[in-house]
Amino acid sequence: MAEDSNVYYTEGLPVPETPAPGDKPAFWKQTDVVGKRIPRVDAYERVSGTAVYPSDIKLPNMVYGAILRCPHPHAKVKKVDASRAKTMPGVRAVITGVSPKVKGLNWKYRNYTGPLFDSHCRFEGEVVAAVAADTRYQAWDAAHAIEVAYEVLPYVADYKEALSESAPKVHDGGNLAGMDEYERGDISRGFAEADAVLEETYETPCQIHTPMELHGCVANWDGDRLTIWESSQGVYAVQSNVAEVLGIPLSKVRVIGHYMGGGFGSKLKPGKYTVLASLLAKQAARPVKMILTREETYLCVGNRPANTMRLKAGVKSDGTLTAFEFECIGPSGAYPGGGTALVDWLVRDLYKCDNVRCRSKDVYINAGTARPFRAPGHPQGSWALEQMMDALAEKIGMNPVKLRLKNIPAISQGRSEPYTTTGLKACIERGAQQFGWKNALKRAKEQNQSASHIKRGVGMGACVWYVGGGGPPSTVIIKLFRDGSVNLNMGASDIGTGTKTVMALVTAEELGVKPEVIQIEHADTGTTQYATPSGGSKTVPTESPTVRNAAIDVKRQILEMAAEDLDVRTAELDYEGTEIVWRKDKSKRIRVTDVGRLKKRGVVVGVGYRGPNPRTKTVNPFGAQFCEVEVNTKTGEMRVLRFLGAHDSGRVLDRLTYDNQVFGGIVMGIGFGMTEFRQLDGKQTGKLCNRNWHDYKLPTALDVPVDMESLPIEIDDPEANNTGTKGLGEPVTIPTASAIANALYMATGIRFTNAPVSPMGMCRRLAARKEG
Amino acid sequence: MLPQFSYVRPETLKDTVKHLSAGGAAIHAGGTDLLGCLRDGIMDVDKVVSLSALHDLRGVKETADGGLIIGALTTITEVSENPMILKKYPCLAQGASEVASPQLRNQGTLGGNLCQKPRCWYYRGEFNCLRKGGDICYALGGEHQFHAIFGHDRICIITHPSDTAPPLAALAAKVRTMGPDGKRTLPVETFHVLPRKNPQVETVLKPGEVITYIELPRPAGNMRSSYRKVRARRSWDFALAGAAIALEMDGDRVIDGRVVLSGAAPVPWRAQSVENAIRGKTLDDATIKRAAQAVAEGADPLPENTYKLDLFKGVIEEELNAVR
Amino acid sequence: MCSEHRDNEGTGKQGMTRRGFMQIMGTGAVGASLSGAAMAAGSKPEPPAKILDATDTVKINLNINGVNHAVLVEPRWTLLYVLRETIGLTGTKEGCGRGECGACTVLIDDIPRYACMTLAVEAESRRITTVEGLMMGEELGPVQTAFLEEDAFQCGYCTSGQMMAVEGLLRKTLKPSMDKIRRGVSGNLCRCGAYNHIFRAASRAAGLKTK
Ligand SMILES: Cc1cc2nc3c(=O)[nH]c(=O)nc-3n(C[C@H](O)[C@H](O)[C@H](O)COP(=O)(O)OP(=O)(O)OC[C@H]3O[C@@H](n4cnc5c(N)ncnc54)[C@H](O)[C@@H]3O)c2cc1C
Ligand code: SF4
Ligand code: FES
Ligand code: FES
């Protein structure tokens, strides 16, 4: 390396001051790397095809797993005969519910524990047997050659019927999975004070995550040590789950998940398939690759539950909200999965209202169990609340933007404590301005008065996300090598949000090192530090302050070491990126790479821990989205013309990945609002009708607008954490569908209380209007 | 996962027919539908007979009398981009361009598109329905919002999936076939089979019979044609409702013409009521309104797909406005 | 879905040798257009009826990214399976295995197709290009560079398919309009919803290619 220029550093880049030991780092007033549009640090691997995803792993001697699943929504397994399967070509291992190795193994759903192989199958897709064979094809052939005798039981598919007397019971204790009640103020007084009261029932569909990479893993034993490569949002979660099920020490389970092809909540935990792969691998004495088929992923790896919500709201003619009464029912599925979790949160927290009552009932049905899905509960609640807000505005003759601005809460009412910062007002105000709300409104009105059968509408929705502040625990290690290069070691997964990239930027900002020379080790329980799964929009606010702390720890150690070389006091030294400088006489300086103890030890290891969140304040991201749509009133076809997302998620770490998240959330919201729904054959068999990407429709490149804009609302939030960051990944999908529904209302004068609004639904409603 | 099958790729049509005569053999053209059917286990196939060595069956050629002849193995993309088709039979090019996705159009063939299996989610799913040899039609009493409103007789309510068959029928195209009994030429219009005839087959092809060419008659000099398709999403999706219109015009007046619907019935559905409403008429607002109303004649909608009545009205109205 | 029955009539199994199979498989030219003589179907001499048995594996040659690969395959193996699990070219991904996502998009004779919907035996003697084939040694090709620069992905799992769709589009159309671009990638789902950046990357790639 050249003497006078360290290739690993950006020369002349000012780095933040190093806080004294025990002191908190100062808030970054200005940043030099953070916040810019910087391509991902792992982009090369991802676009060259060299990134190895768990589904790409191939080990010597590896065989393939396949699972036989119960084809009935409710049945008891009477007999399993795998004798033919065992003799089929290539078969290396077969496991069924009566295999000795599976005795006593249990599987947990939240607070429910049952056998791993439960002969009482409560949903279509429950595991019945598993096979490993030389090729994926052979494994599949053999699994389906296993003969099973079922006693088919009556099922319940319709969650709205689940609590009726006559409904078949999913569990002996009945179909009520849980209830939740919340109340503040006095709603009857609130409704009495209102000038207008509206009440409406809304429904949202069951949405399936379907990340692009199939769920699955590769499992391999070395003696009693198990290594699993899993497509996962959190390797430590997989480790603890598998260790617990198999009854082996955590230290014996290594889980690796360097790359993964999307999860959206469905990969926060492993599945039974992970355990089955491990069991098959043991039995076959070979590594086993177990990748589910697309069809399987529609049945058994989670969903966003459908919800039916009744919302009654009171408003004064000046726009003051006086009361909300909210009731909700939704299905967990066959096991506890949070069928109504957080559906009422927006009603509780988003707009100022003194009198609120929320009640929800979570029920069991004979279908796959719900898992958290990007902003659990929120898009559903938003569908009800944001449409109601627009309806109220219309009722009292107020602009919907204004009604919302009128009701910005000063504190988090759901928690009775202040937010560290709230950008709700700024998101709505500045978003509306940037979107050109007034003009758009005018344009739409003009068009709708014309004779054209193409109608136009604009709509908006706002949101808060329940969490998004992150928090402990997290540990990160940064190693500074003697040549000045840096290694960042963290347990978090990068699920596509750009975690590795933004953490490299934080490191770069703090140390002055170039982001591209930072080597990142992550998502490996064997070699990286403990982290909670990437989800809940908490990865950035959890990990980035931890990374910063680790970088500061490195600087502190280097300063101490340099003090020896320069023979001055540590406290009088400044860390300036490439060099350490004596504050009293700037000519007294030493290059980091010349620091004696670093040269000798070869590396400095800095450790960062995630500090606590503010004790009496809540950290939440906010947002508002605006859209313009067109409706062909002859055919029911709709076109989303443009979208704008104004989001307050604290500091933007990388503008490129930030915008990408915003757009991605909007696309998913378009799916939720317009194309996606799980369809059960409720009346006849209870089986799933749409179990592929054709029958279950995701938005394509032709269903999303080219015109999308992201407007970050950056508000300094030094209290939240030391990087001032809040989560982004979930809020961006919360108000999308409701904004569309509001725009469709303006275009057609029809309130679409049931999501999704497909051309089928649009046609039905337009026809009904013609008749009515 | 695909089940096991044997595979052969004959180099002559004769050989192909011979291979197909054995039971359990299936034709593989582009394979885009066949492989999906095999994965879903909806047909018992133990031998796949590939047509891909039959190079002569690919390409578009003008006939002496000014018509066109399209090889059955011509890809959907080729059909959608062929200059002669674009010029003389725009509805066919449009239909082809609305099929599936770019990759599937690049691979799927015109012959395969005509012979593809229906997309009913019960049929493609794990339901042993009537069309698969079972006892009942699940869609009838179940989830049928995508299903047919015409011609189903409440036996099997699939809609015919093809976007090229309606334009071809509207253009009075014919299919040429070769089979164990020799060659046949059949109008596209009568190529598909209604459930009342046999709910377990989709076409009149006999075992071992292969489509070789599709023949398009010379269009009338003043032919206007167009295809329009409404669907739940803009790519990769079959028609909720669509219409191929091919009209012989004299200025504003319709001399004669055909209107064939997609997403309507178990076969490409000739909307004769619409044709009658416009034949000999000037395409003015009143005629178009009347024609649009007429499309619903003879419909037998089911509880979940009644919306299609209005949808078809809208499509016909837009289409007639587009060609006038 | 498993079929254990073997065909026993007319398969001519006894005469089957690998070389025999290669002979009937080894057709070279593609895309011959119709000729008058050919219209009279079946005029060529008939090769013996020979079938590749369902349980046999047969050696085929796949030309992938300019390199010839001799591989043993079963008739039912898809090109996708062979690329990923046999040859180890895992840049091409599987999202559905049923022609409904585009993650498996490869170019066959420069045209984008789904590798999951293509039997390996059908891909013989065709020119196959995968994402690995877009590389120029260690360097990214223009489409890859554009995807990198525009951050045209999140999880990256649909990305190689998207890039192959764009590559195919640009090999056909030098400067596609936004409309063409959107249609060009309309056979590739992105569940992460990175479409907007993908559109931009495609435009940028067009620029890089013509530079
Ligand atoms: C996800 C998806 C979406 C789709 N969307 C649409 C759509 O919107 N509109 C649309 O029209 N189509 C759609 N399709 C169908 C697609 O267009 C067809 O799969 C394709 O056209 C079939 O052509 P192929 O050559 O691949 O047929 P293959 O799969 O090879 O064959 C299909 C069937 O036809 C038979 N066959 C093929 N060629 C001949 C022949 N020459 N003579 C006799 N029989 C023959 C085969 O035995 C087989 O049963 C979609 C398909 C998929 C997978
Ligand atoms: S519509 Fe036809 S294919 Fe569908 S379930 Fe009924 S019989 Fe079967
Ligand atoms: S894997 Fe081929 S299209 Fe999905
Ligand atoms: S980047 Fe994840 S699916 Fe496209």
PDB file of C-alpha atoms in Angstrom, chain B residues 1-15 18-19 21-23 28-33 35-36 38-41 44-48 50-53 55-61 69-71 77 81 97-98 100-107 119 124 176 178 183 212-213 233 235-236, chain C residues 1-3 5-7 9-10 21 23-27 29-36 38-42 44-55 74-76 78 94 96-102 105 111-114 116-119 121-122 124 126 161 165 172 183-184 186-189:
ATOM      1  CA  MET B   1     -43.094 -31.801  -9.966  1.00  0.00           C
ATOM      2  CA  LEU B   2     -43.390 -33.459 -13.319  1.00  0.00           C
ATOM      3  CA  PRO B   3     -44.258 -37.147 -13.316  1.00  0.00           C
ATOM      4  CA  GLN B   4     -42.286 -39.643 -15.346  1.00  0.00           C
ATOM      5  CA  PHE B   5     -42.866 -39.934 -19.054  1.00  0.00           C
ATOM      6  CA  SER B   6     -41.017 -41.219 -22.043  1.00  0.00           C
ATOM      7  CA  TYR B   7     -40.075 -38.831 -24.796  1.00  0.00           C
ATOM      8  CA  VAL B   8     -39.709 -38.923 -28.495  1.00  0.00           C
ATOM      9  CA  ARG B   9     -39.029 -36.308 -31.107  1.00  0.00           C
ATOM     10  CA  PRO B  10     -39.996 -37.639 -34.499  1.00  0.00           C
ATOM     11  CA  GLU B  11     -38.806 -35.919 -37.620  1.00  0.00           C
ATOM     12  CA  THR B  12     -41.793 -36.587 -39.799  1.00  0.00           C
ATOM     13  CA  LEU B  13     -45.437 -35.979 -39.412  1.00  0.00           C
ATOM     14  CA  LYS B  14     -46.220 -39.551 -40.298  1.00  0.00           C
ATOM     15  CA  ASP B  15     -44.000 -40.788 -37.536  1.00  0.00           C
ATOM     16  CA  LYS B  18     -47.751 -43.143 -35.414  1.00  0.00           C
ATOM     17  CA  HIS B  19     -46.253 -42.326 -32.030  1.00  0.00           C
ATOM     18  CA  SER B  21     -51.639 -43.512 -31.831  1.00  0.00           C
ATOM     19  CA  ALA B  22     -50.537 -45.364 -28.730  1.00  0.00           C
ATOM     20  CA  GLY B  23     -52.671 -44.604 -25.677  1.00  0.00           C
ATOM     21  CA  HIS B  28     -45.637 -31.325 -26.947  1.00  0.00           C
ATOM     22  CA  ALA B  29     -45.501 -28.200 -29.076  1.00  0.00           C
ATOM     23  CA  GLY B  30     -44.164 -25.336 -26.961  1.00  0.00           C
ATOM     24  CA  GLY B  31     -44.914 -27.330 -23.857  1.00  0.00           C
ATOM     25  CA  THR B  32     -46.142 -24.322 -21.922  1.00  0.00           C
ATOM     26  CA  ASP B  33     -49.535 -25.786 -21.269  1.00  0.00           C
ATOM     27  CA  LEU B  35     -46.003 -29.228 -18.680  1.00  0.00           C
ATOM     28  CA  GLY B  36     -48.372 -27.306 -16.416  1.00  0.00           C
ATOM     29  CA  LEU B  38     -48.551 -32.718 -16.144  1.00  0.00           C
ATOM     30  CA  ARG B  39     -47.345 -30.937 -13.037  1.00  0.00           C
ATOM     31  CA  ASP B  40     -50.922 -30.592 -11.855  1.00  0.00           C
ATOM     32  CA  GLY B  41     -51.599 -34.238 -12.614  1.00  0.00           C
ATOM     33  CA  ASP B  44     -52.346 -39.383 -17.540  1.00  0.00           C
ATOM     34  CA  VAL B  45     -49.521 -39.158 -19.989  1.00  0.00           C
ATOM     35  CA  ASP B  46     -46.774 -41.669 -20.297  1.00  0.00           C
ATOM     36  CA  LYS B  47     -45.328 -40.581 -23.583  1.00  0.00           C
ATOM     37  CA  VAL B  48     -44.545 -37.076 -24.700  1.00  0.00           C
ATOM     38  CA  SER B  50     -42.409 -33.509 -29.314  1.00  0.00           C
ATOM     39  CA  LEU B  51     -43.210 -31.669 -32.492  1.00  0.00           C
ATOM     40  CA  SER B  52     -40.118 -29.531 -32.363  1.00  0.00           C
ATOM     41  CA  ALA B  53     -38.285 -31.391 -35.101  1.00  0.00           C
ATOM     42  CA  HIS B  55     -39.634 -27.446 -38.787  1.00  0.00           C
ATOM     43  CA  ASP B  56     -42.002 -27.281 -41.698  1.00  0.00           C
ATOM     44  CA  LEU B  57     -44.850 -26.558 -39.351  1.00  0.00           C
ATOM     45  CA  ARG B  58     -43.392 -23.228 -38.414  1.00  0.00           C
ATOM     46  CA  GLY B  59     -43.849 -19.950 -40.222  1.00  0.00           C
ATOM     47  CA  VAL B  60     -46.401 -17.815 -41.998  1.00  0.00           C
ATOM     48  CA  LYS B  61     -46.985 -17.867 -45.708  1.00  0.00           C
ATOM     49  CA  ILE B  69     -51.357 -20.150 -43.950  1.00  0.00           C
ATOM     50  CA  ILE B  70     -49.806 -20.347 -40.519  1.00  0.00           C
ATOM     51  CA  GLY B  71     -47.854 -23.357 -39.359  1.00  0.00           C
ATOM     52  CA  THR B  77     -45.025 -13.901 -30.633  1.00  0.00           C
ATOM     53  CA  GLU B  81     -45.608  -9.515 -34.916  1.00  0.00           C
ATOM     54  CA  SER B  97     -50.258 -10.070 -28.169  1.00  0.00           C
ATOM     55  CA  GLU B  98     -52.686 -10.364 -25.263  1.00  0.00           C
ATOM     56  CA  ALA B 100     -50.080 -14.811 -21.243  1.00  0.00           C
ATOM     57  CA  SER B 101     -46.636 -13.192 -20.896  1.00  0.00           C
ATOM     58  CA  PRO B 102     -43.825 -12.375 -23.319  1.00  0.00           C
ATOM     59  CA  GLN B 103     -41.868 -15.510 -22.466  1.00  0.00           C
ATOM     60  CA  LEU B 104     -44.910 -17.735 -22.874  1.00  0.00           C
ATOM     61  CA  ARG B 105     -45.705 -16.074 -26.175  1.00  0.00           C
ATOM     62  CA  ASN B 106     -42.137 -16.696 -27.294  1.00  0.00           C
ATOM     63  CA  GLN B 107     -42.517 -20.358 -26.554  1.00  0.00           C
ATOM     64  CA  ARG B 119     -57.967 -22.910 -16.620  1.00  0.00           C
ATOM     65  CA  ARG B 124     -56.228 -27.549 -12.410  1.00  0.00           C
ATOM     66  CA  ARG B 176     -55.782 -28.435 -41.101  1.00  0.00           C
ATOM     67  CA  MET B 178     -53.251 -34.895 -40.026  1.00  0.00           C
ATOM     68  CA  LYS B 183     -55.964 -35.129 -43.420  1.00  0.00           C
ATOM     69  CA  THR B 212     -50.593 -28.900 -38.969  1.00  0.00           C
ATOM     70  CA  TYR B 213     -51.646 -25.508 -40.275  1.00  0.00           C
ATOM     71  CA  ARG B 233     -54.568  -7.894 -14.149  1.00  0.00           C
ATOM     72  CA  SER B 235     -50.352  -9.403 -17.870  1.00  0.00           C
ATOM     73  CA  TRP B 236     -50.415 -13.163 -17.526  1.00  0.00           C
TER      74      TRP B 236
ATOM     75  CA  MET C   1     -49.202 -37.433  -9.478  1.00  0.00           C
ATOM     76  CA  CYS C   2     -46.669 -40.173  -9.742  1.00  0.00           C
ATOM     77  CA  SER C   3     -47.000 -42.473 -12.648  1.00  0.00           C
ATOM     78  CA  HIS C   5     -46.958 -47.402 -15.260  1.00  0.00           C
ATOM     79  CA  ARG C   6     -44.581 -47.924 -18.126  1.00  0.00           C
ATOM     80  CA  ASP C   7     -45.656 -47.800 -21.637  1.00  0.00           C
ATOM     81  CA  GLU C   9     -46.796 -50.848 -26.581  1.00  0.00           C
ATOM     82  CA  GLY C  10     -45.108 -49.357 -29.523  1.00  0.00           C
ATOM     83  CA  PHE C  21     -31.335 -41.645 -29.405  1.00  0.00           C
ATOM     84  CA  GLN C  23     -29.342 -39.611 -33.801  1.00  0.00           C
ATOM     85  CA  ILE C  24     -32.972 -38.711 -33.589  1.00  0.00           C
ATOM     86  CA  MET C  25     -32.282 -35.918 -31.151  1.00  0.00           C
ATOM     87  CA  GLY C  26     -29.489 -34.377 -33.074  1.00  0.00           C
ATOM     88  CA  THR C  27     -31.470 -32.114 -35.326  1.00  0.00           C
ATOM     89  CA  ALA C  29     -31.259 -26.251 -38.048  1.00  0.00           C
ATOM     90  CA  VAL C  30     -34.141 -24.331 -36.601  1.00  0.00           C
ATOM     91  CA  GLY C  31     -36.706 -21.962 -37.954  1.00  0.00           C
ATOM     92  CA  ALA C  32     -36.890 -23.238 -41.483  1.00  0.00           C
ATOM     93  CA  SER C  33     -39.741 -21.499 -43.151  1.00  0.00           C
ATOM     94  CA  LEU C  34     -42.504 -23.155 -45.049  1.00  0.00           C
ATOM     95  CA  SER C  35     -41.808 -24.343 -48.505  1.00  0.00           C
ATOM     96  CA  GLY C  36     -44.205 -25.682 -51.015  1.00  0.00           C
ATOM     97  CA  ALA C  38     -42.871 -29.167 -47.039  1.00  0.00           C
ATOM     98  CA  MET C  39     -46.501 -28.258 -47.043  1.00  0.00           C
ATOM     99  CA  ALA C  40     -47.170 -31.767 -48.133  1.00  0.00           C
ATOM    100  CA  ALA C  41     -46.481 -32.966 -44.669  1.00  0.00           C
ATOM    101  CA  GLY C  42     -44.491 -36.061 -43.970  1.00  0.00           C
ATOM    102  CA  LYS C  44     -39.183 -36.793 -45.569  1.00  0.00           C
ATOM    103  CA  PRO C  45     -37.874 -40.284 -44.982  1.00  0.00           C
ATOM    104  CA  GLU C  46     -38.927 -41.655 -41.639  1.00  0.00           C
ATOM    105  CA  PRO C  47     -36.354 -42.344 -38.994  1.00  0.00           C
ATOM    106  CA  PRO C  48     -36.968 -45.448 -36.915  1.00  0.00           C
ATOM    107  CA  ALA C  49     -39.429 -44.885 -34.130  1.00  0.00           C
ATOM    108  CA  LYS C  50     -37.303 -44.624 -31.068  1.00  0.00           C
ATOM    109  CA  ILE C  51     -38.277 -43.459 -27.673  1.00  0.00           C
ATOM    110  CA  LEU C  52     -36.361 -42.258 -24.694  1.00  0.00           C
ATOM    111  CA  ASP C  53     -37.730 -44.329 -21.866  1.00  0.00           C
ATOM    112  CA  ALA C  54     -39.125 -42.605 -18.828  1.00  0.00           C
ATOM    113  CA  THR C  55     -36.657 -44.205 -16.454  1.00  0.00           C
ATOM    114  CA  GLU C  74     -34.249 -37.850 -17.534  1.00  0.00           C
ATOM    115  CA  PRO C  75     -36.890 -36.854 -20.075  1.00  0.00           C
ATOM    116  CA  ARG C  76     -38.947 -35.077 -17.426  1.00  0.00           C
ATOM    117  CA  THR C  78     -36.629 -29.282 -16.959  1.00  0.00           C
ATOM    118  CA  GLU C  94     -36.973 -20.993  -9.443  1.00  0.00           C
ATOM    119  CA  CYS C  96     -42.840 -21.317  -9.199  1.00  0.00           C
ATOM    120  CA  GLY C  97     -41.851 -24.032 -11.627  1.00  0.00           C
ATOM    121  CA  ARG C  98     -45.022 -23.383 -13.598  1.00  0.00           C
ATOM    122  CA  GLY C  99     -44.473 -20.434 -15.895  1.00  0.00           C
ATOM    123  CA  GLU C 100     -46.008 -17.910 -13.583  1.00  0.00           C
ATOM    124  CA  CYS C 101     -43.167 -15.782 -12.244  1.00  0.00           C
ATOM    125  CA  GLY C 102     -40.248 -15.419 -14.656  1.00  0.00           C
ATOM    126  CA  THR C 105     -36.004 -16.636 -17.550  1.00  0.00           C
ATOM    127  CA  ILE C 111     -35.281 -15.041 -27.023  1.00  0.00           C
ATOM    128  CA  PRO C 112     -36.465 -14.957 -23.407  1.00  0.00           C
ATOM    129  CA  ARG C 113     -38.158 -18.132 -22.269  1.00  0.00           C
ATOM    130  CA  TYR C 114     -38.993 -19.846 -19.033  1.00  0.00           C
ATOM    131  CA  CYS C 116     -39.047 -24.195 -15.927  1.00  0.00           C
ATOM    132  CA  MET C 117     -41.360 -24.678 -18.883  1.00  0.00           C
ATOM    133  CA  THR C 118     -38.664 -26.090 -21.109  1.00  0.00           C
ATOM    134  CA  LEU C 119     -37.678 -29.727 -20.958  1.00  0.00           C
ATOM    135  CA  VAL C 121     -34.231 -32.555 -23.896  1.00  0.00           C
ATOM    136  CA  GLU C 122     -36.003 -29.815 -25.836  1.00  0.00           C
ATOM    137  CA  GLU C 124     -30.604 -29.551 -27.125  1.00  0.00           C
ATOM    138  CA  ARG C 126     -30.168 -24.444 -28.949  1.00  0.00           C
ATOM    139  CA  GLY C 161     -34.947 -13.305 -14.615  1.00  0.00           C
ATOM    140  CA  ALA C 165     -36.012 -10.355 -19.970  1.00  0.00           C
ATOM    141  CA  LYS C 172     -34.507  -7.289 -30.265  1.00  0.00           C
ATOM    142  CA  ARG C 183     -44.357  -5.070 -21.600  1.00  0.00           C
ATOM    143  CA  GLY C 184     -40.907  -6.577 -21.873  1.00  0.00           C
ATOM    144  CA  SER C 186     -44.441  -8.118 -17.810  1.00  0.00           C
ATOM    145  CA  GLY C 187     -43.562 -11.794 -17.660  1.00  0.00           C
ATOM    146  CA  ASN C 188     -41.454 -11.302 -14.548  1.00  0.00           C
ATOM    147  CA  LEU C 189     -43.010 -10.864 -11.140  1.00  0.00           C
TER     148      LEU C 189
END
